[in-house]
XYZ file of C-alpha atoms in Angstrom:
733
model
C -37.819 -34.227 30.658
C -39.398 -34.294 27.172
C -42.909 -32.811 27.215
C -44.210 -33.880 23.821
C -44.537 -37.195 22.029
C -42.086 -36.034 19.374
C -39.540 -34.947 21.980
C -39.931 -38.246 23.817
C -39.391 -40.227 20.632
C -36.333 -38.160 19.728
C -35.059 -38.570 23.264
C -35.598 -42.324 23.083
C -33.605 -42.503 19.876
C -30.722 -40.830 21.694
C -31.010 -43.342 24.530
C -30.852 -46.167 21.999
C -27.804 -44.514 20.422
C -26.032 -44.349 23.781
C -26.800 -47.980 24.620
C -25.786 -49.026 21.121
C -22.547 -47.045 21.215
C -23.576 -44.845 18.298
C -24.256 -41.481 19.941
C -22.353 -38.721 18.087
C -22.097 -36.358 21.069
C -22.518 -38.080 24.458
C -21.529 -34.963 26.411
C -24.661 -33.238 25.073
C -26.910 -35.976 26.398
C -25.286 -37.841 29.312
C -24.510 -36.477 32.763
C -26.168 -33.385 34.175
C -28.338 -31.715 31.523
C -30.788 -28.823 31.661
C -33.930 -30.014 29.898
C -36.727 -27.460 29.531
C -35.520 -25.637 32.650
C -35.218 -28.799 34.751
C -31.912 -30.443 35.761
C -31.835 -34.063 34.639
C -29.196 -36.739 35.295
C -28.586 -39.428 32.704
C -26.181 -42.294 33.218
C -25.257 -45.426 31.306
C -24.219 -48.057 33.876
C -24.507 -51.608 32.528
C -25.324 -54.357 35.070
C -26.858 -51.849 37.534
C -30.361 -52.497 38.861
C -30.643 -49.342 40.976
C -28.732 -46.065 40.798
C -28.652 -43.235 43.350
C -26.963 -39.886 42.633
C -24.864 -37.894 45.106
C -22.934 -34.643 45.201
C -19.249 -34.945 46.034
C -19.971 -33.752 49.573
C -22.234 -36.775 50.070
C -25.548 -34.982 49.644
C -28.033 -37.327 48.041
C -29.606 -35.967 44.870
C -32.143 -38.742 44.373
C -32.741 -42.029 42.633
C -32.413 -42.502 38.895
C -34.880 -44.722 37.126
C -34.125 -47.333 34.473
C -35.048 -46.084 31.030
C -33.445 -48.915 29.062
C -32.759 -52.496 30.076
C -29.225 -52.159 28.777
C -28.322 -49.974 31.770
C -29.545 -46.474 30.944
C -30.824 -44.504 33.944
C -32.425 -41.082 34.187
C -33.937 -38.832 36.843
C -34.773 -35.258 37.797
C -32.593 -33.660 40.475
C -32.627 -30.422 42.426
C -29.306 -28.702 41.913
C -28.219 -25.126 41.320
C -25.266 -25.595 38.978
C -23.242 -28.088 37.000
C -20.898 -30.088 39.204
C -19.265 -33.534 39.428
C -21.670 -36.331 40.314
C -21.163 -39.697 42.013
C -23.523 -42.594 41.359
C -24.022 -45.476 43.752
C -25.077 -48.538 41.767
C -26.417 -51.878 43.032
C -27.396 -55.247 41.667
C -27.938 -58.678 43.124
C -24.220 -59.340 43.122
C -23.016 -56.222 44.924
C -22.717 -52.469 44.842
C -20.196 -49.964 43.545
C -19.594 -46.256 42.951
C -19.305 -44.592 39.569
C -18.065 -41.027 39.112
C -19.785 -39.471 36.148
C -17.248 -38.402 33.472
C -19.987 -36.437 31.682
C -20.431 -33.985 34.530
C -16.942 -32.548 33.927
C -16.031 -29.799 31.519
C -13.227 -30.030 28.965
C -9.610 -30.030 30.131
C -8.193 -28.683 26.891
C -8.740 -25.024 26.217
C -9.097 -22.617 23.297
C -5.374 -21.917 23.168
C -4.743 -25.641 22.751
C -7.262 -25.642 19.911
C -5.561 -22.671 18.297
C -2.000 -23.976 18.439
C -3.016 -27.514 17.530
C -4.943 -26.189 14.562
C -1.972 -24.106 13.526
C 0.404 -27.049 13.919
C 2.692 -25.063 16.215
C 1.866 -26.638 19.594
C 5.149 -27.701 21.215
C 3.652 -29.183 24.409
C 1.401 -31.828 22.889
C 2.979 -34.476 25.100
C 1.568 -32.587 28.087
C -1.904 -32.287 26.570
C -2.540 -35.457 24.547
C -2.306 -39.010 25.797
C -3.179 -40.017 29.368
C -2.422 -37.657 32.247
C -3.310 -38.380 35.835
C -4.438 -35.179 37.536
C -6.908 -33.511 39.880
C -9.668 -31.782 37.946
C -12.646 -29.907 39.369
C -11.882 -31.359 42.797
C -11.654 -35.004 41.679
C -8.601 -37.191 41.127
C -8.604 -39.054 37.819
C -7.032 -39.284 34.393
C -7.507 -37.094 31.343
C -7.361 -38.850 27.974
C -6.997 -37.065 24.641
C -6.334 -38.395 21.149
C -6.397 -37.108 17.565
C -8.877 -38.984 15.356
C -10.576 -36.388 13.109
C -12.459 -38.825 10.870
C -13.872 -41.054 13.588
C -17.589 -41.263 14.364
C -16.837 -42.255 17.948
C -13.757 -42.692 20.128
C -13.922 -44.370 23.542
C -11.425 -45.210 26.255
C -11.614 -48.908 27.069
C -9.918 -51.154 29.580
C -10.550 -53.641 32.340
C -12.079 -50.775 34.335
C -15.084 -50.770 31.962
C -14.899 -54.382 30.720
C -13.393 -53.120 27.418
C -16.845 -51.806 26.550
C -16.611 -48.889 24.140
C -20.141 -47.749 24.979
C -19.170 -46.835 28.525
C -16.658 -44.000 28.112
C -17.102 -42.318 24.720
C -15.093 -39.119 24.455
C -15.934 -35.475 23.699
C -15.199 -34.438 20.117
C -13.451 -31.075 19.834
C -14.649 -30.571 16.285
C -12.247 -27.701 15.591
C -9.195 -29.946 15.416
C -10.347 -33.561 15.531
C -9.189 -34.086 19.119
C -11.285 -36.332 21.359
C -10.992 -35.996 25.138
C -12.526 -37.215 28.380
C -11.650 -36.938 32.058
C -12.402 -40.206 33.837
C -12.516 -39.853 37.624
C -10.688 -42.263 39.950
C -8.540 -43.861 37.236
C -4.834 -43.389 37.826
C -1.333 -44.855 37.726
C -1.116 -48.300 36.185
C -4.501 -48.252 34.442
C -4.393 -50.367 31.278
C -6.252 -48.794 28.364
C -6.734 -48.543 24.620
C -8.966 -46.567 22.307
C -11.987 -48.067 20.575
C -12.552 -46.114 17.378
C -15.538 -46.223 15.050
C -14.366 -45.190 11.601
C -16.166 -42.867 9.204
C -17.898 -45.872 7.624
C -19.290 -46.986 10.972
C -16.882 -49.908 11.269
C -15.245 -50.485 14.649
C -11.463 -50.487 14.187
C -9.034 -52.828 15.955
C -8.360 -51.474 19.434
C -5.628 -48.844 19.224
C -2.784 -48.084 21.608
C -2.416 -44.426 22.527
C -0.065 -42.635 20.086
C 1.034 -40.385 22.978
C 1.223 -43.146 25.589
C 4.222 -42.657 27.863
C 4.143 -46.241 29.106
C 3.092 -49.520 27.504
C 2.413 -53.080 28.495
C 5.169 -55.666 28.131
C 4.969 -57.376 24.776
C 3.213 -59.439 23.480
C 0.502 -57.360 25.185
C 0.005 -54.045 23.431
C -2.172 -51.811 25.611
C -1.098 -48.423 26.917
C -0.559 -47.697 30.611
C -1.374 -44.549 32.582
C 2.074 -43.532 33.888
C 2.982 -42.410 37.365
C 2.794 -38.585 37.300
C 5.350 -38.180 40.097
C 8.089 -35.883 38.737
C 11.506 -37.516 38.483
C 14.140 -35.933 40.713
C 17.146 -35.266 38.498
C 20.615 -34.752 39.968
C 22.418 -33.959 36.710
C 22.144 -30.172 36.859
C 25.897 -29.670 36.618
C 26.167 -31.907 33.568
C 23.240 -30.208 31.806
C 24.629 -26.753 32.546
C 28.071 -27.665 31.228
C 26.552 -29.429 28.208
C 24.853 -26.201 27.194
C 28.194 -24.454 26.732
C 29.757 -27.028 24.415
C 30.401 -26.844 20.703
C 30.321 -30.550 19.968
C 32.134 -30.079 16.661
C 35.180 -29.081 18.712
C 34.659 -31.465 21.616
C 35.662 -35.134 21.903
C 32.831 -37.432 20.874
C 33.450 -41.153 21.126
C 30.198 -43.092 20.994
C 29.513 -46.621 22.253
C 26.541 -47.994 20.292
C 24.526 -50.462 22.352
C 21.602 -52.792 21.854
C 20.274 -52.906 25.437
C 18.722 -56.339 25.027
C 21.934 -58.137 24.118
C 24.835 -56.196 25.627
C 24.611 -58.509 28.606
C 21.910 -60.847 29.871
C 20.950 -62.024 33.322
C 22.064 -65.541 34.342
C 18.567 -66.814 33.536
C 18.827 -65.352 30.016
C 16.480 -62.450 30.708
C 17.057 -58.819 29.821
C 18.933 -56.491 32.111
C 16.690 -53.747 33.476
C 17.366 -50.051 32.985
C 18.607 -49.993 36.580
C 20.960 -52.915 35.954
C 22.229 -51.202 32.815
C 22.878 -48.122 34.956
C 24.878 -50.300 37.364
C 26.844 -52.192 34.703
C 26.838 -50.456 31.308
C 27.397 -46.912 32.577
C 30.588 -47.614 34.579
C 31.914 -49.874 31.823
C 31.480 -47.221 29.130
C 32.926 -44.549 31.415
C 35.919 -46.738 32.267
C 36.485 -47.347 28.555
C 36.713 -43.598 28.006
C 33.661 -43.145 25.798
C 31.890 -39.803 25.889
C 28.430 -41.077 24.900
C 26.296 -44.199 24.921
C 24.035 -44.504 21.897
C 21.055 -46.781 22.461
C 19.387 -48.469 19.526
C 15.692 -47.500 19.600
C 14.070 -47.886 22.997
C 10.668 -46.551 21.948
C 8.096 -49.276 22.526
C 8.033 -51.915 19.784
C 6.237 -55.254 19.517
C 8.914 -57.390 17.832
C 12.299 -58.054 19.444
C 14.226 -58.805 16.206
C 13.239 -55.403 14.787
C 15.802 -53.980 17.286
C 13.346 -51.155 17.880
C 13.399 -49.808 14.333
C 9.669 -50.538 13.941
C 8.260 -48.592 16.902
C 4.599 -48.480 17.883
C 4.950 -46.365 21.032
C 7.003 -43.314 20.153
C 6.653 -41.686 23.596
C 7.122 -44.804 25.742
C 10.476 -46.262 26.816
C 10.091 -49.954 26.096
C 8.740 -51.923 29.047
C 11.192 -54.759 28.275
C 13.692 -53.135 30.605
C 11.477 -51.345 33.135
C 9.211 -48.358 33.622
C 9.828 -44.742 32.542
C 11.256 -43.751 35.937
C 13.886 -46.482 35.722
C 14.909 -45.262 32.267
C 15.255 -41.761 33.718
C 17.489 -43.223 36.437
C 19.676 -44.755 33.720
C 20.107 -41.398 31.961
C 20.727 -39.653 35.272
C 23.402 -42.212 36.199
C 25.083 -41.751 32.828
C 25.182 -37.988 33.266
C 26.587 -38.298 36.774
C 29.339 -40.472 35.286
C 30.080 -37.806 32.658
C 28.463 -39.753 29.817
C 25.901 -38.427 27.359
C 23.023 -40.557 26.102
C 22.016 -40.631 22.435
C 18.837 -42.349 21.244
C 18.203 -43.802 17.818
C 14.997 -42.129 16.638
C 12.770 -43.433 13.836
C 10.524 -40.805 12.196
C 10.924 -42.271 8.709
C 8.327 -45.026 8.923
C 6.142 -47.049 11.269
C 4.872 -50.654 11.336
C 1.377 -51.636 10.275
C 0.510 -53.605 13.433
C -3.235 -53.449 14.051
C -2.858 -51.680 17.413
C -0.553 -49.001 16.010
C -0.903 -45.870 13.883
C -1.868 -47.530 10.611
C -5.377 -46.445 9.509
C -5.735 -45.081 12.992
C -9.250 -43.635 12.709
C -10.313 -45.825 9.815
C -8.497 -43.638 7.307
C -4.909 -43.081 6.221
C -4.308 -40.562 8.994
C -0.608 -40.651 9.865
C 0.378 -42.200 6.529
C -0.313 -41.405 2.872
C -3.302 -43.163 1.360
C -1.431 -43.760 -1.905
C 0.947 -46.732 -1.393
C 3.395 -45.098 -3.804
C 3.868 -42.470 -1.100
C 2.692 -44.202 2.065
C 4.187 -47.701 1.966
C 7.861 -48.595 2.308
C 8.789 -51.624 0.167
C 12.050 -52.397 2.004
C 10.582 -52.732 5.467
C 6.864 -53.385 4.780
C 6.041 -50.324 6.830
C 3.967 -47.177 6.462
C 5.528 -43.798 5.698
C 4.487 -40.710 7.636
C 2.601 -38.050 5.718
C 4.982 -35.133 6.246
C 2.619 -32.848 4.376
C 0.110 -33.000 7.224
C 0.733 -30.489 9.992
C -0.690 -32.744 12.706
C 1.713 -35.536 11.753
C 4.658 -33.155 11.733
C 3.570 -31.844 15.147
C 3.382 -35.412 16.472
C 6.964 -36.124 15.400
C 8.424 -32.746 16.393
C 6.826 -33.076 19.812
C 8.198 -36.586 20.132
C 11.759 -35.406 19.546
C 11.335 -32.582 22.056
C 9.738 -35.004 24.537
C 12.859 -37.183 24.751
C 15.165 -34.184 25.021
C 13.098 -32.535 27.751
C 11.491 -35.278 29.795
C 14.453 -37.677 29.779
C 17.358 -35.216 29.395
C 18.539 -37.043 26.272
C 21.688 -35.488 24.803
C 21.146 -36.274 21.150
C 18.957 -38.074 18.642
C 20.411 -40.113 15.817
C 17.745 -39.986 13.108
C 17.407 -43.294 11.303
C 17.006 -43.759 7.536
C 17.089 -40.073 6.577
C 17.777 -40.911 2.935
C 14.496 -42.821 2.727
C 12.746 -39.646 3.870
C 14.493 -37.289 1.479
C 13.852 -39.145 -1.780
C 10.410 -39.980 -3.107
C 11.903 -42.690 -5.321
C 13.965 -44.277 -2.549
C 14.102 -48.011 -3.267
C 11.386 -47.670 -5.925
C 11.279 -48.373 -9.633
C 9.933 -45.935 -12.252
C 6.171 -45.662 -11.944
C 6.228 -46.688 -8.287
C 6.576 -43.173 -6.899
C 4.863 -39.789 -7.172
C 7.004 -36.766 -8.162
C 6.847 -33.570 -6.145
C 5.094 -30.445 -7.413
C 8.181 -29.530 -9.434
C 8.440 -32.970 -11.013
C 11.482 -33.954 -8.934
C 12.247 -36.834 -6.594
C 12.900 -34.757 -3.486
C 10.356 -35.118 -0.692
C 9.854 -31.406 -0.064
C 7.559 -31.979 2.923
C 10.096 -34.283 4.609
C 12.819 -31.693 4.024
C 10.742 -29.048 5.776
C 9.968 -31.427 8.623
C 13.658 -32.185 9.190
C 14.518 -28.497 9.144
C 11.803 -27.780 11.661
C 12.587 -30.560 14.117
C 16.285 -29.714 14.046
C 15.618 -26.005 14.509
C 13.295 -26.580 17.466
C 15.667 -29.043 19.125
C 18.625 -26.671 18.972
C 16.511 -23.666 19.951
C 14.878 -25.215 22.979
C 17.637 -27.499 24.241
C 21.099 -25.920 23.992
C 23.898 -28.448 24.090
C 21.893 -31.255 22.522
C 22.505 -32.370 18.948
C 20.880 -34.192 16.061
C 22.708 -36.793 13.954
C 21.582 -37.956 10.517
C 22.061 -41.455 9.221
C 22.083 -40.288 5.627
C 23.770 -42.444 3.000
C 23.690 -40.196 -0.078
C 25.391 -36.991 -1.162
C 22.469 -34.721 -0.282
C 24.137 -31.329 0.230
C 24.209 -29.512 3.549
C 22.813 -32.226 5.802
C 24.761 -30.864 8.778
C 24.639 -27.223 7.739
C 22.407 -24.719 9.574
C 18.871 -24.214 8.317
C 19.429 -20.482 7.836
C 22.187 -21.263 5.320
C 20.028 -23.692 3.363
C 21.027 -26.873 5.182
C 18.874 -29.496 6.854
C 20.060 -28.343 10.276
C 21.562 -31.535 11.677
C 24.600 -31.224 13.899
C 26.313 -34.297 12.457
C 26.021 -36.866 9.713
C 27.152 -40.486 9.702
C 29.969 -40.937 7.187
C 28.802 -44.098 5.463
C 31.318 -43.653 2.659
C 34.281 -43.767 5.062
C 32.942 -46.936 6.616
C 32.316 -48.685 3.304
C 35.585 -47.638 1.647
C 37.893 -48.397 4.530
C 36.299 -51.736 5.397
C 36.575 -52.760 1.760
C 40.303 -51.927 1.864
C 40.853 -53.715 5.169
C 39.117 -56.882 3.975
C 41.699 -57.333 1.204
C 44.853 -59.383 1.578
C 47.774 -57.073 2.310
C 49.505 -57.933 -0.961
C 46.549 -56.494 -2.911
C 46.076 -53.327 -0.890
C 48.515 -51.265 -2.921
C 46.058 -51.448 -5.822
C 43.277 -49.988 -3.692
C 45.195 -47.313 -1.808
C 42.600 -44.652 -2.612
C 39.957 -46.448 -0.580
C 41.753 -45.140 2.494
C 42.472 -41.641 1.219
C 39.276 -40.765 -0.641
C 37.431 -39.925 2.577
C 39.604 -36.887 3.137
C 38.457 -35.401 -0.182
C 35.038 -34.696 1.354
C 35.850 -35.065 5.069
C 34.945 -31.462 5.846
C 31.912 -31.043 3.615
C 29.794 -32.133 6.600
C 30.277 -32.567 10.327
C 30.933 -36.288 10.236
C 30.645 -39.164 12.682
C 32.725 -42.147 11.591
C 30.491 -45.167 12.317
C 31.423 -48.800 12.722
C 27.853 -49.620 13.608
C 25.637 -52.638 14.120
C 24.812 -52.563 10.396
C 28.323 -53.833 9.644
C 28.160 -56.924 11.855
C 24.766 -58.467 10.984
C 22.981 -60.238 8.131
C 25.911 -62.441 7.174
C 28.529 -59.674 7.180
C 30.439 -61.227 10.079
C 32.175 -59.388 12.897
C 34.830 -56.759 12.249
C 37.477 -59.277 13.254
C 36.125 -61.776 10.732
C 36.401 -59.178 7.981
C 40.159 -58.917 8.475
C 42.377 -61.123 6.268
C 45.225 -63.410 7.268
C 45.810 -65.770 10.142
C 44.594 -65.099 13.666
C 47.553 -62.892 14.559
C 47.198 -60.825 11.397
C 43.437 -60.427 11.882
C 43.981 -58.924 15.335
C 46.865 -56.756 14.130
C 44.778 -55.511 11.187
C 41.857 -54.691 13.453
C 44.031 -52.810 15.953
C 45.697 -50.819 13.177
C 42.330 -50.047 11.612
C 40.836 -48.802 14.875
C 43.741 -46.432 15.440
C 43.516 -45.272 11.808
C 39.888 -44.336 12.483
C 40.578 -42.669 15.823
C 43.326 -40.597 14.174
C 41.127 -39.668 11.201
C 39.070 -36.451 11.227
C 35.536 -37.043 12.483
C 33.765 -38.178 15.622
C 33.905 -41.880 16.503
C 31.262 -44.570 16.907
C 31.844 -48.249 17.655
C 29.217 -50.922 18.127
C 29.288 -52.972 21.304
C 31.442 -56.078 21.306
C 33.766 -54.763 18.637
C 35.819 -53.079 21.372
C 37.064 -56.527 22.395
C 36.960 -58.096 18.917
C 33.808 -60.168 19.180
C 34.476 -63.138 16.912
C 30.933 -64.052 15.938
C 28.474 -61.901 14.087
C 26.176 -60.003 16.437
C 23.036 -61.898 17.454
C 20.317 -59.909 19.192
C 18.992 -63.000 20.971
C 21.975 -63.508 23.265
C 24.614 -61.607 25.199
C 27.998 -60.660 23.823
C 30.788 -63.194 24.302
C 32.355 -61.559 27.337
C 34.378 -64.677 28.111
C 36.649 -63.706 25.210
C 38.284 -61.129 27.476
C 40.060 -64.040 29.164
C 42.162 -64.240 25.979
C 45.133 -61.813 25.810
C 44.397 -60.988 22.169
C 40.835 -59.886 22.898
C 41.795 -58.107 26.095
C 44.502 -56.347 24.098
C 41.941 -54.900 21.697
C 39.837 -53.706 24.637
C 42.883 -52.006 26.163
C 43.609 -50.348 22.836
C 40.107 -48.874 22.532
C 40.357 -47.522 26.077
C 43.738 -45.977 25.305
C 42.543 -44.570 21.976
C 39.620 -42.935 23.775
C 41.998 -41.528 26.385
C 44.381 -40.158 23.750
C 41.494 -38.721 21.759
C 40.125 -36.914 24.803
C 43.509 -35.729 26.077
C 45.043 -34.453 22.836
C 43.188 -31.403 21.451
C 44.852 -31.877 18.058
C 42.778 -35.050 17.646
C 39.357 -33.467 18.254
C 39.281 -29.654 18.200
C 39.256 -29.475 14.426
C 37.531 -32.780 13.660
C 35.162 -31.012 11.279
C 37.435 -28.336 9.799
C 40.169 -28.681 7.145
C 42.808 -26.756 9.091
C 42.914 -29.651 11.548
C 44.262 -32.122 8.996
C 47.198 -32.314 6.597
C 48.551 -35.210 4.583
C 52.207 -36.013 5.100
C 52.394 -39.238 3.114
C 49.313 -40.065 1.105
C 50.694 -41.766 -1.978
C 52.940 -44.611 -0.806
C 50.853 -47.212 -2.590
C 53.675 -49.718 -2.759
C 54.099 -50.026 0.986
C 50.476 -49.227 1.970
C 51.753 -46.558 4.354
C 49.723 -43.467 5.287
C 50.809 -40.509 7.408
C 49.036 -37.296 8.321
C 49.069 -34.507 10.855
C 46.254 -33.599 13.222
C 46.396 -29.990 14.397
C 44.521 -27.462 16.503
C 45.277 -23.855 17.474
C 47.589 -23.727 20.474
C 47.866 -27.536 20.665
C 50.858 -29.759 20.050
C 50.436 -31.568 16.710
C 49.992 -35.319 16.437
C 51.385 -37.395 13.577
C 49.400 -40.511 12.669
C 51.282 -43.195 10.720
C 49.688 -46.455 9.518
C 51.436 -49.443 7.945
C 48.888 -51.819 6.437
C 51.264 -54.586 5.389
C 52.708 -57.312 7.620
C 56.211 -56.075 6.733
C 58.095 -54.208 9.503
C 59.820 -51.138 8.093
C 62.938 -49.858 9.822
C 64.296 -46.379 9.103
C 61.202 -45.275 7.243
C 61.676 -41.573 6.535
C 58.733 -39.314 7.312
C 58.633 -35.552 6.742
C 57.919 -33.655 9.958
C 56.651 -30.136 10.630
C 58.804 -29.545 13.719
C 62.308 -30.424 14.844
C 62.559 -32.277 18.131
C 61.102 -35.120 20.113
C 57.917 -36.913 19.083
C 56.542 -39.263 21.731
C 54.958 -42.559 20.728
C 51.529 -41.969 22.307
C 49.844 -44.983 20.650
C 51.506 -48.021 19.078
C 48.982 -50.704 18.151
C 51.780 -53.307 17.999
C 52.658 -52.836 21.677
C 52.804 -55.897 23.898
C 50.169 -54.265 26.104
C 47.762 -54.831 23.227
C 49.061 -58.382 22.527
C 51.106 -57.160 19.579
C 54.657 -58.172 18.694
C 55.981 -55.325 20.860
C 58.128 -53.581 18.285
C 58.364 -49.816 17.988
C 60.513 -46.772 18.579
C 61.397 -47.169 22.252
C 58.826 -44.560 23.167
C 59.878 -41.667 20.927
C 61.493 -40.539 17.692
C 63.557 -37.451 16.951
C 62.968 -35.182 13.979
C 66.033 -33.439 12.545
C 66.141 -30.309 10.431
C 66.480 -30.727 6.675
C 66.919 -28.192 3.909
C 65.573 -27.975 0.414
C 62.480 -30.033 1.105
C 58.813 -29.186 1.496
C 58.884 -29.976 5.210
C 61.424 -28.415 7.583
C 62.281 -31.668 9.372
C 62.470 -35.404 8.914
C 62.506 -38.463 11.160
C 63.434 -42.088 10.664
C 60.637 -44.152 12.138
C 60.300 -47.863 12.734
C 56.911 -48.979 11.433
C 55.767 -52.212 13.091
C 53.862 -54.685 10.900
C 50.152 -54.011 10.490
C 50.213 -51.104 12.866
C 49.242 -47.501 13.451
C 51.282 -45.037 15.511
C 50.311 -41.759 17.154
C 53.397 -39.567 17.553
C 52.814 -36.468 19.665
C 55.190 -33.523 19.455
C 56.855 -32.876 22.807
C 58.217 -29.312 23.006
C 61.336 -28.847 25.113
């Protein structure tokens, strides 16, 4: 106890600071403290009238005496060392136990401090956030958060009446991390952080940036997750995945918005478990290799589709808890399907409970709005020049790959990260140190996250949604590239859809829209996307984009799909387009599954399933998707008839000839040069009756005969059905 008037006055000021929630270092004053050689217990327990202290073994240490009417108690105790303390508190309304969080040492250690300070810590998701554990013999939860400019950070929740004075955290001054171990708290505890900024102003309550579970919107608090390890049964899939070169492996991706693929009869969302029961077998039956989920990181606003996330480490609670999401991924793997997540490191929303001005300063974002605010989406931009921010994002990517066995991340809006002047006018952006418009810090971040993902998780891959001609997006980092495995081919999508939307009579004037993609097809490892972006915001469905009457629209769409599946590059199709959804996609309702009762729609679904089967079964269609030796034009300049023909090839595989006729005119006896004499089987014919076409074709096969004096050694006369695409596979005798 203080022995002088001055010490007593100083001590009293500290008591007032604790009760007022202003104490800068509560661990140096609360709990068990050695004062002038005497052990003293200090506790802040609002509403208590009496407080008795006990050791964990039940030994009574003595009564504490009220020092402040606000609930501050203090007393001398006989004890031989620091140890956890339990208080028994009483008032007129009842009694309760309180385990003293200030009698515990720190959970984080010097190595954490070192690697966090260096920006190289790759296990932050195991150290920051909320982790239920046993510590110094007591079960509870450890909380840790980065807020370097805060005067105080406290954990608040119903357990302490949302009172930020009750559980202020320890400041690890070396790196700006605040931590506290709170005994007894565990699975399901609702919590946020109360942060006092550098100016002394209490910030809006903040969700945990590293929270692994969140409340169901519109509530925004974080949740202490169940620490029980998930029991995975996908070992065989993961082992096999690690041996694959995805550039030379079939990749047909089904892009899904989980909230509107299907709905329950009452209009509610399907759960992760229901998606495992329904979506997984459907996608497997359709022959896809992967399901790509639009962002499932926690987000407050349904119509954002997840692209404005506030909980980067938490699977959204809309569809269930983290364990149920793990069950979904596990079910997909057991069905032979990979799972890709859309990942959004380009920007974050400015919701009060999120990352914006997290500790009262521009912490995760740039302070300068020319660098830190995104005009297109009214969001904040991460400060990629700050090592702690880069560590947060790198750890987040690794978290999904490790903890949920995710197979790949599709990185959203990469172009907005790469260019400082993205969507900005002159004077609205800050040049880099060389005076250019490249975001050098974002480039280094992308290289790092890609390098770490490929290093630590063999068999996984990273995909860039990058809409410009930035060089080397999918080239290795050691060769100067950004290190992605694949890049979305936005040019292919835009060019070919523009061609397909034209009336057939005008297509001959725009022939190059369909051929230009092959000029650069092998400059990157491309995914050909027909994504959600093409069927929203007034763009209509893919079927609606097609010209002509109803029959021609379906025929055009079938021919276009086969054109894409025969084209070099991996495939991606947004949900609903596999059965020719008529209406533009609406996130607020389920797809129009009743359309499958119509033969025309069912025909398109059958075609996609057969295209996926052909793509997976014929190595010529996938083994050299990303390399020029896998492709060769046969007919690329028949503008008049809008006919295209090319070969797909792979070492040791039988070649496949793809022929597309994009006019409604059937063409009998159309002569096509061939590389080999003999029988070519009609593997796909989009005009087949099975697909609700007019059922014309080549009776299952064509024969190529030898010719002399021409560039190609053989030639075949082929019947080209109207608005159709054929796959002709060479059949050696």
